[in-house]
Coordinates of C-alpha atoms and ligand atoms in Angstrom, one line a residue:
X100 CA -17.9 18.5 -21.8
X101 CA -15.0 16.4 -20.9
X102 CA -13.6 16.2 -17.7
X103 CA -10.1 16.0 -17.1
X104 CA -8.6 14.5 -14.2
X105 CA -4.6 13.9 -13.6
X106 CA -3.5 11.1 -11.2
X107 CA -0.4 11.4 -9.0
X108 CA 1.2 8.1 -8.8
X109 CA 5.1 7.0 -7.2
X110 CA 5.3 3.8 -5.4
X111 CA 3.8 0.5 -5.9
X112 CA 0.9 0.3 -4.0
X113 CA -0.4 3.7 -5.5
X114 CA 0.3 2.0 -9.2
X115 CA -2.3 -0.7 -7.5
X116 CA -4.7 1.6 -6.5
X117 CA -4.9 3.7 -9.4
X118 CA -5.4 0.5 -11.7
X119 CA -8.4 0.0 -9.7
X120 CA -9.7 3.8 -10.7
X121 CA -8.5 4.2 -13.7
X122 CA -10.0 1.1 -15.2
X123 CA -13.4 2.5 -13.8
X124 CA -12.6 5.5 -15.8
X125 CA -12.3 4.3 -18.8
X126 CA -15.5 3.3 -18.7
X127 CA -16.6 7.2 -19.4
X128 CA -16.3 8.3 -22.4
X129 CA -16.6 12.4 -20.9
X130 CA -13.6 11.6 -18.9
X131 CA -10.3 12.1 -20.1
X132 CA -7.4 10.3 -17.5
X133 CA -3.5 11.5 -17.6
X134 CA -1.1 9.9 -14.9
X135 CA 1.9 11.5 -13.3
X136 CA 4.7 8.9 -12.3
X137 CA 6.9 11.0 -9.8
X138 CA 9.6 8.3 -10.0
X139 CA 9.2 7.5 -6.0
X140 CA 9.6 4.1 -7.3
X141 CA 11.5 3.3 -10.5
X142 CA 13.2 0.0 -10.7
X143 CA 10.9 -2.7 -13.1
X144 CA 10.3 -4.9 -10.2
X145 CA 9.1 -1.7 -8.5
X146 CA 7.1 -0.1 -11.1
X147 CA 7.5 -1.5 -14.7
X148 CA 5.8 -4.6 -13.7
X149 CA 2.6 -3.3 -12.1
X150 CA 2.1 -1.0 -15.0
X151 CA 2.4 -4.1 -17.7
X152 CA 0.2 -6.2 -15.3
X153 CA -1.9 -4.2 -14.1
X154 CA -2.8 -2.6 -18.3
X155 CA -2.0 0.7 -16.4
X156 CA -1.6 3.6 -19.2
X157 CA 1.6 4.7 -19.9
X158 CA 2.2 8.3 -17.4
X159 CA 2.4 11.1 -19.7
X160 CA 5.4 12.4 -17.3
X161 CA 7.8 10.6 -15.3
X162 CA 9.7 13.5 -13.0
X163 CA 12.2 10.8 -11.7
X164 CA 12.5 12.2 -8.5
X165 CA 13.6 9.3 -5.9
X166 CA 16.0 8.3 -3.2
X167 CA 16.0 11.7 -1.1
X168 CA 15.1 13.1 2.3
X169 CA 11.6 14.0 2.9
X170 CA 11.7 17.4 2.5
X171 CA 14.0 17.1 -0.8
X172 CA 11.8 14.9 -2.1
X173 CA 8.7 16.5 -1.6
X174 CA 9.8 19.9 -2.8
X175 CA 11.1 18.9 -6.1
X176 CA 8.3 16.7 -7.0
X177 CA 5.7 19.9 -5.6
X178 CA 7.7 22.2 -8.2
X179 CA 7.7 20.0 -11.0
X180 CA 3.9 18.9 -10.6
X181 CA 3.2 22.3 -9.8
X182 CA 4.7 23.2 -13.3
X183 CA 2.6 20.2 -15.3
X184 CA -0.6 20.9 -13.5
X185 CA -0.5 24.7 -14.7
X186 CA -0.3 23.6 -18.1
X187 CA -3.0 20.9 -17.9
X188 CA -5.1 22.9 -15.8
X189 CA -7.3 19.3 -14.9
X190 CA -10.7 19.4 -13.4
X191 CA -10.0 16.9 -10.7
X192 CA -6.0 15.8 -9.0
X193 CA -6.6 12.3 -8.0
X194 CA -3.7 10.9 -5.4
X195 CA -3.4 7.7 -3.6
X196 CA -2.5 6.7 -0.1
X197 CA 0.2 8.4 1.9
X198 CA 3.4 9.1 0.5
X199 CA 5.4 12.0 -0.4
X200 CA 3.8 11.7 -4.1
X201 CA 0.4 11.9 -2.7
X202 CA 1.2 14.8 -0.5
X203 CA 3.2 16.8 -3.0
X204 CA 0.5 16.3 -5.7
X205 CA -2.3 17.1 -3.2
X206 CA -0.7 20.5 -2.4
X207 CA 0.5 21.5 -5.8
X208 CA -3.3 21.3 -6.9
X209 CA -5.1 23.1 -4.5
X210 CA -2.4 25.8 -4.3
X211 CA -3.6 26.2 -8.3
X212 CA -7.3 25.9 -6.9
X213 CA -7.3 22.7 -9.0
X214 CA -9.7 20.5 -7.0
X215 CA -8.1 17.2 -5.2
X216 CA -9.7 13.8 -4.7
X217 CA -8.2 11.6 -1.6
X218 CA -8.0 7.8 -2.2
X219 CA -8.0 6.2 1.0
X220 CA -8.8 9.1 3.1
X221 CA -9.1 8.9 6.6
X222 CA -6.4 6.2 7.8
X223 CA -4.6 7.0 11.1
X224 CA -2.2 5.5 12.7
X225 CA -2.0 8.2 15.5
X226 CA 1.8 7.9 15.2
X227 CA 3.5 11.3 14.2
X228 CA 6.8 10.1 13.8
X229 CA 5.8 7.9 10.6
X230 CA 6.1 10.0 7.5
X231 CA 3.3 8.5 6.3
X232 CA 1.0 9.8 8.9
X233 CA 1.9 13.3 8.3
X234 CA 0.9 12.8 4.7
X235 CA -2.2 11.4 5.2
X236 CA -3.3 14.3 7.6
X237 CA -2.2 17.2 5.7
X238 CA -4.2 15.6 2.2
X239 CA -7.0 15.1 4.2
X240 CA -6.9 18.2 5.4
X241 CA -6.8 20.0 1.8
X242 CA -8.6 17.2 -0.3
X243 CA -12.3 18.4 -1.7
X244 CA -13.2 14.8 -2.1
X245 CA -12.1 12.2 0.5
X246 CA -13.0 8.4 -0.6
X247 CA -12.9 6.5 2.7
X248 CA -12.6 2.8 2.3
X249 CA -14.0 1.9 6.1
X250 CA -16.2 3.3 9.0
X251 CA -13.0 3.6 11.2
X252 CA -12.0 6.2 8.6
X253 CA -14.7 7.9 8.4
X254 CA -14.8 8.2 12.2
X255 CA -11.4 9.5 11.8
X256 CA -12.0 12.4 9.7
X257 CA -15.1 14.0 11.7
X258 CA -12.9 13.4 14.5
X259 CA -10.3 16.2 12.9
X260 CA -14.0 17.9 11.7
X261 CA -14.0 16.4 8.5
X262 CA -17.3 15.8 7.5
X263 CA -20.3 15.9 5.0
X264 CA -20.6 15.8 1.5
X265 CA -16.6 15.7 1.2
X266 CA -16.3 12.5 2.5
X267 CA -17.6 9.1 0.8
X268 CA -17.3 6.0 2.4
X269 CA -16.6 3.7 -0.6
X270 CA -14.7 0.4 0.4
X271 CA -10.8 -0.5 -0.2
X272 CA -10.1 0.0 -3.7
X273 CA -7.3 -3.1 -2.8
X274 CA -10.4 -5.5 -2.4
X275 CA -11.6 -4.5 -5.8
X276 CA -7.9 -5.1 -7.2
X277 CA -7.7 -8.5 -5.2
X278 CA -11.1 -9.6 -7.0
X279 CA -10.0 -8.3 -10.5
X280 CA -6.8 -10.1 -10.2
X281 CA -8.6 -13.1 -8.6
X282 CA -8.4 -15.3 -12.1
X283 CA -5.3 -13.8 -13.1
X284 CA -3.3 -15.0 -9.8
X285 CA 0.3 -16.5 -11.2
X286 CA 0.9 -19.7 -9.2
X287 CA 4.1 -20.5 -10.6
X288 CA 6.4 -18.5 -8.5
X289 CA 5.5 -21.0 -5.0
X290 CA 6.0 -23.7 -7.3
X291 CA 9.5 -22.5 -8.2
X292 CA 10.8 -21.9 -5.1
X293 CA 9.6 -25.3 -4.2
X294 CA 7.6 -24.2 -1.1
X295 CA 4.8 -26.3 0.2
X296 CA 1.0 -25.3 0.6
X297 CA 0.7 -23.8 3.7
X298 CA 4.4 -24.5 4.5
X299 CA 5.9 -21.2 4.7
X300 CA 5.7 -17.9 6.3
X301 CA 5.9 -14.9 3.6
X302 CA 7.3 -11.6 5.1
X303 CA 7.3 -8.0 3.7
X304 CA 9.3 -5.0 5.3
X305 CA 9.8 -1.8 4.5
X306 CA 8.5 0.8 6.6
X307 CA 10.5 3.3 7.8
X308 CA 10.2 3.0 11.6
X309 CA 11.6 -0.6 10.9
X310 CA 14.4 -0.5 8.4
X311 CA 16.4 3.0 9.5
X312 CA 16.2 1.8 13.0
X313 CA 18.9 -0.9 13.6
X314 CA 17.7 -2.7 16.8
X315 CA 14.0 -3.2 15.2
X316 CA 15.5 -4.5 11.8
X317 CA 17.7 -6.9 13.6
X318 CA 14.9 -8.0 15.7
X319 CA 13.1 -8.5 12.8
X320 CA 15.9 -10.6 11.3
X321 CA 16.3 -12.6 14.0
X322 CA 13.2 -13.2 15.4
X323 CA 12.0 -14.2 11.4
X324 CA 15.4 -16.3 11.4
X325 CA 14.6 -17.9 14.4
X326 CA 10.8 -19.1 13.3
X327 CA 12.7 -20.7 10.4
X328 CA 14.0 -22.9 11.8
X329 CA 10.5 -24.5 12.0
X330 CA 8.8 -23.3 9.0
X331 CA 10.6 -21.6 6.1
X332 CA 10.4 -18.2 5.6
X333 CA 10.4 -16.1 2.5
X334 CA 11.3 -12.2 2.3
X335 CA 10.7 -10.6 -1.0
X336 CA 13.2 -7.7 -0.4
X337 CA 12.2 -3.9 -0.5
X338 CA 14.8 -2.1 -2.2
X339 CA 15.0 0.2 1.0
X340 CA 15.0 -2.9 3.4
X341 CA 18.1 -3.9 1.3
X342 CA 20.2 -1.0 1.7
X343 CA 18.8 -0.9 5.2
X344 CA 20.5 -4.7 5.8
X345 CA 23.5 -3.6 4.0
X346 CA 23.9 -0.5 6.0
X347 CA 23.3 -2.1 9.5
X348 CA 25.7 -5.0 8.3
X349 CA 22.6 -7.7 8.4
X350 CA 22.7 -8.9 5.0
X351 CA 24.4 -12.3 5.7
X352 CA 22.5 -12.7 8.4
X353 CA 19.2 -12.5 6.5
X354 CA 20.2 -14.7 3.6
X355 CA 21.4 -17.3 5.9
X356 CA 18.2 -18.3 7.1
X357 CA 15.6 -16.5 5.3
X358 CA 14.6 -17.3 1.5
X359 CA 15.6 -13.6 0.5
X360 CA 14.3 -12.8 -3.4
X361 CA 13.5 -9.7 -5.2
X362 CA 10.3 -7.9 -5.1
X363 CA 7.4 -10.0 -7.1
X364 CA 5.0 -8.8 -9.5
X365 CA 1.6 -8.2 -8.1
X366 CA 0.1 -11.9 -9.4
X367 CA 3.0 -13.7 -7.8
X368 CA 2.3 -11.8 -4.5
X369 CA -1.0 -12.8 -4.1
X370 CA -0.3 -16.5 -4.8
X371 CA 2.5 -16.3 -2.4
X372 CA 0.0 -14.6 -0.2
X373 CA -2.9 -17.4 -0.6
X374 CA -0.2 -20.6 -0.6
X375 CA 1.6 -18.9 2.9
X376 CA 0.8 -20.7 6.2
X377 CA 1.5 -17.5 7.9
X378 CA 2.1 -13.5 7.1
X379 CA 4.5 -11.2 8.8
X380 CA 4.5 -7.9 7.4
X381 CA 4.4 -4.0 8.1
X382 CA 2.9 -3.2 4.9
X383 CA -0.7 -1.8 4.7
X384 CA -1.6 -3.4 1.9
X385 CA -0.3 -6.7 2.7
X386 CA -2.2 -6.9 6.0
X387 CA -5.0 -6.7 3.7
X388 CA -4.5 -9.0 1.1
X389 CA -3.6 -11.8 3.7
X390 CA -7.6 -11.5 5.3
X391 CA -8.4 -11.6 1.5
X392 CA -6.5 -14.7 0.9
X393 CA -7.8 -16.4 4.3
X394 CA -4.3 -16.4 5.7
X395 CA -3.5 -14.8 9.3
X396 CA -1.1 -11.7 9.6
X397 CA 1.3 -10.7 12.1
X398 CA 2.1 -6.8 12.0
X399 CA 5.5 -6.0 13.1
X400 CA 4.6 -2.6 13.9
X401 CA 3.7 -0.7 17.4
X402 CA 0.3 0.0 15.7
X403 CA -1.7 -0.9 12.4
X404 CA -4.5 1.5 10.6
X405 CA -6.2 -1.5 9.7
X406 CA -8.1 -1.4 13.3
X407 CA -10.8 -4.2 12.0
X408 CA -8.6 -6.4 11.4
X409 CA -7.4 -6.8 14.8
X410 CA -11.1 -6.7 16.1
X411 CA -11.8 -9.4 13.6
X412 CA -9.5 -11.9 15.2
X413 CA -7.3 -12.2 12.1
X414 CA -4.1 -10.0 12.4
X415 CA -1.8 -9.3 15.7
X416 CA 0.0 -6.5 16.1
X417 CA 3.3 -7.5 17.0
X418 CA 6.0 -4.5 18.1
X419 CA 9.4 -6.0 17.2
X420 CA 11.3 -5.0 19.5
X421 CA 13.4 -7.7 19.9
X422 CA 13.5 -11.1 18.6
X423 CA 12.8 -13.1 21.5
X424 CA 9.4 -11.4 21.4
X425 CA 9.0 -11.4 17.1
X426 CA 10.1 -15.5 17.2
X427 CA 7.3 -15.9 20.2
X428 CA 4.6 -14.0 19.0
X429 CA 5.4 -15.8 15.4
X430 CA 4.8 -19.0 17.1
X431 CA 1.9 -18.3 19.1
X432 CA 0.1 -16.9 15.8
X433 CA 1.1 -20.3 13.9
X434 CA -0.4 -22.1 17.2
X435 CA -3.8 -19.7 16.6
X436 CA -6.3 -22.5 15.4
X437 CA -9.5 -20.0 15.4
X438 CA -12.0 -20.6 12.8
X439 CA -11.5 -17.8 10.0
X440 CA -14.4 -15.0 10.3
X441 CA -17.0 -15.0 7.6
X442 CA -17.4 -11.3 7.6
X443 CA -16.9 -8.6 4.6
X444 CA -14.8 -5.4 6.2
X445 CA -13.9 -3.4 3.0
X446 CA -17.2 -2.9 0.6
X447 CA -18.3 -4.9 -1.6
X448 CA -15.8 -4.8 -4.3
X449 CA -17.0 -1.5 -6.1
X450 CA -15.0 0.9 -4.8
X451 CA -13.6 2.1 -8.0
X452 CA -16.7 2.1 -9.5
X453 CA -18.1 4.3 -6.9
X454 CA -15.0 6.8 -6.9
X455 CA -15.4 7.1 -10.8
X456 CA -18.9 8.1 -10.0
X457 CA -18.4 10.8 -7.7
X458 CA -15.6 12.2 -9.9
X459 CA -18.3 12.4 -12.7
X460 CA -20.8 14.3 -10.8
X461 CA -23.3 11.2 -10.2
X462 CA -24.2 10.1 -7.0
Ligands
UDP570 N1 3.5 -6.6 -3.5 C1 4.0 -6.8 -4.9 N2 5.4 -7.3 -4.5 C2 5.8 -7.5 -3.3 C3 5.5 -6.8 -2.3 C4 4.7 -6.6 -2.1 O1 3.5 -6.8 -5.3 O2 7.3 -8.1 -3.5 C5 2.2 -5.3 -3.4 C6 1.3 -6.2 -2.3 O3 0.9 -7.7 -3.2 C7 0.4 -5.0 -2.2 C8 1.4 -3.7 -2.5 O4 2.4 -4.0 -3.3 O5 -0.6 -4.8 -3.2 C9 1.7 -3.6 -0.9 O6 2.8 -2.5 -1.0 P1 3.8 -1.8 0.1 O7 3.8 -2.9 0.9 O8 4.8 -1.6 -0.8 O9 3.2 -0.6 0.8 P2 1.7 -0.3 1.6 O10 0.8 -1.2 1.5 O11 2.8 -0.7 2.6 O12 1.9 1.1 1.5

């Protein structure tokens, strides 16, 4: 009997995570997987490039739901997904990470009594002002199968009463992905941009807490601009951040000192991460990729879910409350010469296989 799976994706990091699981599922002849793209990210360089590079099967549906308030977006996704799931009646719905697409997919499925699997379960920032935190907590509490990337995630779930066979510690699919991509990394971009290896800082900013708060956004732009006098700063700009810079009148200020570029493909991004001397980011995925690449990282947030990176001394949390603080924190990180720890934090690179095995009903 064939096991049918519908995966729900909508945002850049979800395409990357889904690619890993989809690749592992394709090895099972008795599993049939289809994808729904909610449309949350729709630009070619935020969506199509990942399907092409990572050979993700084309989605059967693209809901085209984007650029709305959280409630409107989640509600429309819920409604549209429900309609498709009634028709498809899969055995499993698989959701990834912590976006509105994750929550909408999980809610639509669970109300139809379709089993929900959550990949990257158990992460917590303990900051309920983050939309991602609400999405994760709610999704974890309705999921039937929770794939946790780390011990810390398993412990977070246990504290909320979610434990036992529902929870599987499988490692992080982003590590699988980085290993898969190793042979495909596209070194052309750092060279085209004229960047010296270990001679530049790579920055990414897109979290709502930074983009929607003009004081924080200004602190980040000015802090990065100050350090750019010492070392070039490359900023592949997320569309949300581009809109926010425009809205807050900071676009000219950002492009005066920073090398602002369009979002890049995954294989080019990994090359930038490897070649950078330091990474400054508010991205979850990029924090871990910095570690995989052996590049120190500064997290421009008040906290991080990836606490093991901070404990290992490869990541420091730097709340972007004012420009001086951001500049000083980046300078301190550049001056830090400590030896890189030889540790494995995210499993052995077989998370995708473990997830596929569990969905196939094997132990
Ligand atoms: N990424 C990319 N191009 C870019 C910026 C990021 O391919 O210009 C990749 C990055 O390598 C990582 C993922 O996007 O794999 C992280 O996604 P994002 O920062 O949007 O979301 P988060 O990880 O914070 O959920």
